[in-house]
PDB file of C-alpha atoms in Angstrom:
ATOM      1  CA  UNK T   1     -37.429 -53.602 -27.007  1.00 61.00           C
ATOM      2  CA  UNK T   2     -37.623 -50.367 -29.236  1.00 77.00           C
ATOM      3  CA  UNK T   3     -39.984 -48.385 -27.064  1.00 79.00           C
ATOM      4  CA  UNK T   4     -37.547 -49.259 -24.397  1.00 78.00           C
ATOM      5  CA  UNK T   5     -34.725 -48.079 -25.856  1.00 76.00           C
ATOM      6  CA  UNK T   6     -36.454 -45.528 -26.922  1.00 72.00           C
ATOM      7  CA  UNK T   7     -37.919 -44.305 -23.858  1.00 77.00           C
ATOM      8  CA  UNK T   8     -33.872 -44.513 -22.272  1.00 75.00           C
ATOM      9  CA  UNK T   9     -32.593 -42.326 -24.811  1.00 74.00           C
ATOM     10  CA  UNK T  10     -35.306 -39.986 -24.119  1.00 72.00           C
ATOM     11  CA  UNK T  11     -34.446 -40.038 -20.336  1.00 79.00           C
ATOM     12  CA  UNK T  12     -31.248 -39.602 -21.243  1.00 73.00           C
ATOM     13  CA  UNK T  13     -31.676 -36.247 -23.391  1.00 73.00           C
ATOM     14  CA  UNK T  14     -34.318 -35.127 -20.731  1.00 74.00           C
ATOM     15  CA  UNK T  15     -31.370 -35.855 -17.975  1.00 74.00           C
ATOM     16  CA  UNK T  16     -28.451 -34.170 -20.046  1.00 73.00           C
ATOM     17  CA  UNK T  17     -30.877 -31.386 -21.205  1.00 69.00           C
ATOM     18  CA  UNK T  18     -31.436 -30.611 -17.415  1.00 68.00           C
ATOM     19  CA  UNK T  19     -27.734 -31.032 -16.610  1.00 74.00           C
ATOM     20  CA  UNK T  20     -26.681 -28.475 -19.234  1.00 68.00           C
ATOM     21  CA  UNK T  21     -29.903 -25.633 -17.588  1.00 64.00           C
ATOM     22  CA  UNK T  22     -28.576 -25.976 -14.562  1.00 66.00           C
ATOM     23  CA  UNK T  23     -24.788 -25.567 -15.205  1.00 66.00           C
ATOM     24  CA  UNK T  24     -25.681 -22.800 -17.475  1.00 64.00           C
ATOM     25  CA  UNK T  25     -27.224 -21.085 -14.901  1.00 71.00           C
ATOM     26  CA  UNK T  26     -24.760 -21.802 -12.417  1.00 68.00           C
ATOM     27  CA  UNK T  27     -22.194 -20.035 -14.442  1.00 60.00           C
ATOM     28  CA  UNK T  28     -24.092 -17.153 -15.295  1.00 57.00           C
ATOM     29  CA  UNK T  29     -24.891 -16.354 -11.621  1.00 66.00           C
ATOM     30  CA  UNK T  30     -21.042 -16.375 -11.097  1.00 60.00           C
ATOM     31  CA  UNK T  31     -20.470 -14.451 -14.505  1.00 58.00           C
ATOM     32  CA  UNK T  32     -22.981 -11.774 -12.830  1.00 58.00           C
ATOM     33  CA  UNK T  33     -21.325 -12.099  -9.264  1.00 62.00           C
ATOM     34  CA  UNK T  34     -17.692 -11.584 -10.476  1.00 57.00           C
ATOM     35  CA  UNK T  35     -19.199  -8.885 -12.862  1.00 67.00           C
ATOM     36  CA  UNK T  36     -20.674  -6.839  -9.924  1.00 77.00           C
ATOM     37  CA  UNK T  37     -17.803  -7.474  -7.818  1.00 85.00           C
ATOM     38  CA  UNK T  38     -15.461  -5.962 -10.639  1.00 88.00           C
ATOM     39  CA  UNK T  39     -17.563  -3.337 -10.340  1.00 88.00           C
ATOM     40  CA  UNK T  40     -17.309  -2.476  -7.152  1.00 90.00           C
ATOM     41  CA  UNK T  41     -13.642  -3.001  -6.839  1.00 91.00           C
ATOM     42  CA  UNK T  42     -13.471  -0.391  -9.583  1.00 90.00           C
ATOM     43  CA  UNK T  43     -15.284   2.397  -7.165  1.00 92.00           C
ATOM     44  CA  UNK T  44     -13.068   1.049  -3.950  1.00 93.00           C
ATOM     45  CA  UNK T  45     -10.023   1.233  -5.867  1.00 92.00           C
ATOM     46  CA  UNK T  46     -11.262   5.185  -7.216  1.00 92.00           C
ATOM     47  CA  UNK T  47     -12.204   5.917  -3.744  1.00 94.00           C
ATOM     48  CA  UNK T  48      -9.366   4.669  -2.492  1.00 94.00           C
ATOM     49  CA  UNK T  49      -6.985   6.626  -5.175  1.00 90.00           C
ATOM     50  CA  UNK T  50      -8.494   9.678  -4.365  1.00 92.00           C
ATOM     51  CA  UNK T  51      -8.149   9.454  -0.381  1.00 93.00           C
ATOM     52  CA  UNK T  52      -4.871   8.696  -0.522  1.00 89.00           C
ATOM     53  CA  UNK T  53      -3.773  11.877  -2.500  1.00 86.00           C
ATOM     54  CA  UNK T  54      -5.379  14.285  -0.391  1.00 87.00           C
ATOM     55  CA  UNK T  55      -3.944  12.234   2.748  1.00 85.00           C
ATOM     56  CA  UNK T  56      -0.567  12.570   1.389  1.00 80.00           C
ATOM     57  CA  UNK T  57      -1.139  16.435   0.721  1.00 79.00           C
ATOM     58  CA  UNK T  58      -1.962  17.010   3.855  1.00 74.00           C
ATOM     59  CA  UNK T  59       0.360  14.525   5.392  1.00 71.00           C
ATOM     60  CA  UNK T  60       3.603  17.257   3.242  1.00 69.00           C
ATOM     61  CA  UNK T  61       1.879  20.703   4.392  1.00 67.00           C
ATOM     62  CA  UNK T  62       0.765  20.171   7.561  1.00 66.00           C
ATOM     63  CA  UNK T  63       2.700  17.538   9.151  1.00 63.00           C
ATOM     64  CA  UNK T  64       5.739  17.555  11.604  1.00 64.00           C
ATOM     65  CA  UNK T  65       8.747  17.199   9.051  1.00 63.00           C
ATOM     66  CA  UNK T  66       8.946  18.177   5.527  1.00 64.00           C
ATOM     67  CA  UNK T  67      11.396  16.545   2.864  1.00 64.00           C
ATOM     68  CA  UNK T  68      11.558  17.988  -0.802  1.00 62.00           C
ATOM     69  CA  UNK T  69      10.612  14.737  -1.864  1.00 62.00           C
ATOM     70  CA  UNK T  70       7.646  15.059  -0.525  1.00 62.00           C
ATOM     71  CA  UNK T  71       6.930  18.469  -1.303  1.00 62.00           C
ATOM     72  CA  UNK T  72       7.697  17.541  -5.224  1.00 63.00           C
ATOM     73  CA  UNK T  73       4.927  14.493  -5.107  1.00 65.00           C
ATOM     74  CA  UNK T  74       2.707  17.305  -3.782  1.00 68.00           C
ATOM     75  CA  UNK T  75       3.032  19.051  -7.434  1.00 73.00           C
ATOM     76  CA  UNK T  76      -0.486  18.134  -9.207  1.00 73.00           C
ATOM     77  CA  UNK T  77      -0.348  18.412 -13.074  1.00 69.00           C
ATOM     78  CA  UNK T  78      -3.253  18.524 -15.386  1.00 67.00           C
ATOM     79  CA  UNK T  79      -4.401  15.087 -15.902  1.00 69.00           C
ATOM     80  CA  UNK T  80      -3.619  13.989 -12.497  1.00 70.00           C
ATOM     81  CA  UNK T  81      -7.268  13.584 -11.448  1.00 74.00           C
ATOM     82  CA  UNK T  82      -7.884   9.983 -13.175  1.00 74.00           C
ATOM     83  CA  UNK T  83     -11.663   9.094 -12.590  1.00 75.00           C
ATOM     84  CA  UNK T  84     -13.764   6.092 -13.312  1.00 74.00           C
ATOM     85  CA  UNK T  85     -15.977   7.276 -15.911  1.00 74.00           C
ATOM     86  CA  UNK T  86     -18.467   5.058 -14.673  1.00 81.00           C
ATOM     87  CA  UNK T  87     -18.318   5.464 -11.022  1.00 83.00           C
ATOM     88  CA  UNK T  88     -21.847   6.580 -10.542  1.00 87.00           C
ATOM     89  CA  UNK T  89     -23.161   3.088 -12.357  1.00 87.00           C
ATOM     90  CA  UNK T  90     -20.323   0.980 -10.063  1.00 87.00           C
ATOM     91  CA  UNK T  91     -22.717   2.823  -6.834  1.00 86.00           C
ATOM     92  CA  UNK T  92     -25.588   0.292  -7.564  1.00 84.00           C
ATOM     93  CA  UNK T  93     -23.183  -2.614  -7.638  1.00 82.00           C
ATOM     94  CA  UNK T  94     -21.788  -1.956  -4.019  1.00 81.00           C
ATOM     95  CA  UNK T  95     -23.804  -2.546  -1.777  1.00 85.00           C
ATOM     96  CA  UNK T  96     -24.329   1.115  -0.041  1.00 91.00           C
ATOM     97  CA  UNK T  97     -26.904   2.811   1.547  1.00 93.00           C
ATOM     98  CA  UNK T  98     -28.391   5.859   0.050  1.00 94.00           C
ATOM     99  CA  UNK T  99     -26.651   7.924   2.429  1.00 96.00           C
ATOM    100  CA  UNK T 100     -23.042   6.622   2.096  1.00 96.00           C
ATOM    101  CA  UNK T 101     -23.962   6.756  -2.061  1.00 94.00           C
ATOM    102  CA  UNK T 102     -24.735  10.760  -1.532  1.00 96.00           C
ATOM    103  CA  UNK T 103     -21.419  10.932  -0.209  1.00 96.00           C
ATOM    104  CA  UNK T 104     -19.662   9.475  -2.362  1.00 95.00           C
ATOM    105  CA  UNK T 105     -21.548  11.424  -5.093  1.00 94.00           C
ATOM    106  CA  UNK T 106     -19.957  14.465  -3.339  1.00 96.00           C
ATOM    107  CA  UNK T 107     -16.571  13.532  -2.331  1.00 94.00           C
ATOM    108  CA  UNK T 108     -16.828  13.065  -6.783  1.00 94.00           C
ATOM    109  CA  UNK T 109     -18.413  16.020  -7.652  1.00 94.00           C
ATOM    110  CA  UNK T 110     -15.646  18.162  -5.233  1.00 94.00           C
ATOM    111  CA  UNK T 111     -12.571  16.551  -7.163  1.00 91.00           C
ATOM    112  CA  UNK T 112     -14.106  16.804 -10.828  1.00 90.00           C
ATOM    113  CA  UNK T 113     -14.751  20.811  -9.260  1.00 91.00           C
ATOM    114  CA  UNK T 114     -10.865  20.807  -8.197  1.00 89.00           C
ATOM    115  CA  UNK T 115      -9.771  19.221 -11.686  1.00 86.00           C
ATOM    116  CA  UNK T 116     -11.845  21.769 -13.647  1.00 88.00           C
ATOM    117  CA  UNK T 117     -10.002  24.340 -11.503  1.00 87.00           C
ATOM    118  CA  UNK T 118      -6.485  22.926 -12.076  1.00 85.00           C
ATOM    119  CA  UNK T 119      -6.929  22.963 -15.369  1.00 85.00           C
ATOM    120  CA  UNK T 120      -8.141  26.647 -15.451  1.00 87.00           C
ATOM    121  CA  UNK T 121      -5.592  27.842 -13.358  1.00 85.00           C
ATOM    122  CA  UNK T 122      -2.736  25.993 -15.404  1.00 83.00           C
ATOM    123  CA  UNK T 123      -4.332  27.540 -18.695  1.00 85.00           C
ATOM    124  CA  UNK T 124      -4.688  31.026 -17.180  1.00 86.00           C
ATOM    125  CA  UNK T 125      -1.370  31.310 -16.242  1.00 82.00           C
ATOM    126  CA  UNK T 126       0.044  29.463 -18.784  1.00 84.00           C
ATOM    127  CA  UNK T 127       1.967  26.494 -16.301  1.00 78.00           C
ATOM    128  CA  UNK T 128       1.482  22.522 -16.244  1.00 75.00           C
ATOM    129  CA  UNK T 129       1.960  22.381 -12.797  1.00 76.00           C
ATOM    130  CA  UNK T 130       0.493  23.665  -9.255  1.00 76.00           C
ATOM    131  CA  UNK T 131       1.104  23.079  -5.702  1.00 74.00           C
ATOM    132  CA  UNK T 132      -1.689  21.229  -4.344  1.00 75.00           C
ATOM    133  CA  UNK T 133      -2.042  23.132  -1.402  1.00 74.00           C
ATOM    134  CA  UNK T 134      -2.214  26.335  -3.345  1.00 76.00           C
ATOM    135  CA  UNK T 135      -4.911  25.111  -5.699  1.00 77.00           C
ATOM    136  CA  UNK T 136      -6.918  23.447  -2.535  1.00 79.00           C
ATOM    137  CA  UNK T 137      -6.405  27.161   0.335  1.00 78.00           C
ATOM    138  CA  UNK T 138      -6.906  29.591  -2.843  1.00 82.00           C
ATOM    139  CA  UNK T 139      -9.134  28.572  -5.606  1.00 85.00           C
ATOM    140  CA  UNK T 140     -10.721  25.763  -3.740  1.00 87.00           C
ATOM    141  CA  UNK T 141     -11.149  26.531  -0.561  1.00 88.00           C
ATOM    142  CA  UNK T 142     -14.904  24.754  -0.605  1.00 93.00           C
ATOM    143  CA  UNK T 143     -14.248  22.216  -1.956  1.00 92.00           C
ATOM    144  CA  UNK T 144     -11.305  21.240   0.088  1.00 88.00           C
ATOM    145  CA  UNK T 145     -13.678  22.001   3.450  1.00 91.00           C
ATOM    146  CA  UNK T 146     -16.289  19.723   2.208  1.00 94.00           C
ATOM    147  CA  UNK T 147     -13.453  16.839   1.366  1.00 93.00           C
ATOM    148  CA  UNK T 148     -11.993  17.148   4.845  1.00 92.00           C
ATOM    149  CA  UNK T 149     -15.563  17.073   5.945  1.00 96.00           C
ATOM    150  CA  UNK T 150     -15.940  13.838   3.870  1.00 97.00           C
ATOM    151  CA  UNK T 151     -12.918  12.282   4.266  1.00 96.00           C
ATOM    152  CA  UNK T 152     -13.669  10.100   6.984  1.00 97.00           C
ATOM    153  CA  UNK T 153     -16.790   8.534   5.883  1.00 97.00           C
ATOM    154  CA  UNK T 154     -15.412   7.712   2.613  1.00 97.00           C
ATOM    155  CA  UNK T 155     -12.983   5.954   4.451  1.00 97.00           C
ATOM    156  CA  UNK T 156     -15.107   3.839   6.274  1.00 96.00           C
ATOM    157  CA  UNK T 157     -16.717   3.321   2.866  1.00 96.00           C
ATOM    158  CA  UNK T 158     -14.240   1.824   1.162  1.00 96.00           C
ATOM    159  CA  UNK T 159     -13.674  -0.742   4.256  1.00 96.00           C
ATOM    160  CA  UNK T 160     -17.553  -1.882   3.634  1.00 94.00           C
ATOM    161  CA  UNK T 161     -16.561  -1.707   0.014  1.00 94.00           C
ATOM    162  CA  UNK T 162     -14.069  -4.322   0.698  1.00 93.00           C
ATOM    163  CA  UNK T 163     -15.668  -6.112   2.992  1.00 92.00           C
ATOM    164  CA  UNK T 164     -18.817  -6.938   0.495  1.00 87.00           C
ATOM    165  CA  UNK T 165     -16.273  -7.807  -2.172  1.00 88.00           C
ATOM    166  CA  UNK T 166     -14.467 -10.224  -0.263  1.00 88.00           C
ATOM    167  CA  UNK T 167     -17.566 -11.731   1.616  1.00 87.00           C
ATOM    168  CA  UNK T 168     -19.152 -12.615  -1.806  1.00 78.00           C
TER     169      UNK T 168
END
């Protein structure tokens, strides 16, 4: 009778041993899965930040009807340009092709070139504030070519961005 209750508490700590691997595992595949999808949500949501500034400046200079309201939330400041510090990690985490990560790679590299400008221009003329449209037709004039060049792929990025995120 020993060796037989012996041999069912063994079964028992082999069974609950096994049970506890593969629940731990379990949860650290969805601790890794949420972790990644953070991740990505982070570049989407940078992506995403960025688009939607230059739409609106554009939207205030060159659309049909101009309120001062508008014109005012077209006033960039230093510090406006807030960026991910880790985007270029959060690429591997999204899902992209090489291609659409070379883009985005730009699309960064032309705003950190626009907020290093900002901030020279504000220092050299001693001001906290500039137009956006004067900082993007006179001291940035590449830069802004090669984001309006961008623009829509990084849109469509951002969908497939959002589309892995929510499919996981």
């Amino acid at each position: 009778m020993d060796i037989i209750s012996g041999i069912i508490s063994l079964i028992k700590l082999v069974v609950g041993y096994l049970i506890n691997v593969f629940v731990g595992r379990k949860n650290a595949r969805n601790s890794q899965k949420l972790s990644n999808n953070e991740k990505a949500f982070k570049l989407k949501e940078q992506l995403k930040y960025l688009v939607e500034l230059y739409d609106h400046n554009w939207r205030v200079f060159h659309g049909p009807k101009q309120r001062q309201e508008d014109i005012d939330s077209a006033i960039w400041e230093t510090g406006l340009l807030i960026f991910e510090l880790n985007y270029k990690e959060y690429l591997s985490y999204a899902a992209l092709t090489d291609t659409e990560k070379q883009k985005i790679l730009s699309w960064m590299r032309q705003w950190e070139i626009i907020d290093q400008k900002i901030a020279d221009y504000l220092s050299e003329h001693n001001c906290d504030r500039i137009v956006a449209e004067t900082i993007l037709r006179k001291n940035c004039m590449k830069q802004n070519e090669q984001l309006k060049k961008l623009l829509p792929d990084i849109k469509l990025i951002i969908q497939k961005i959002d589309k892995c995120i929510k499919d996981s």
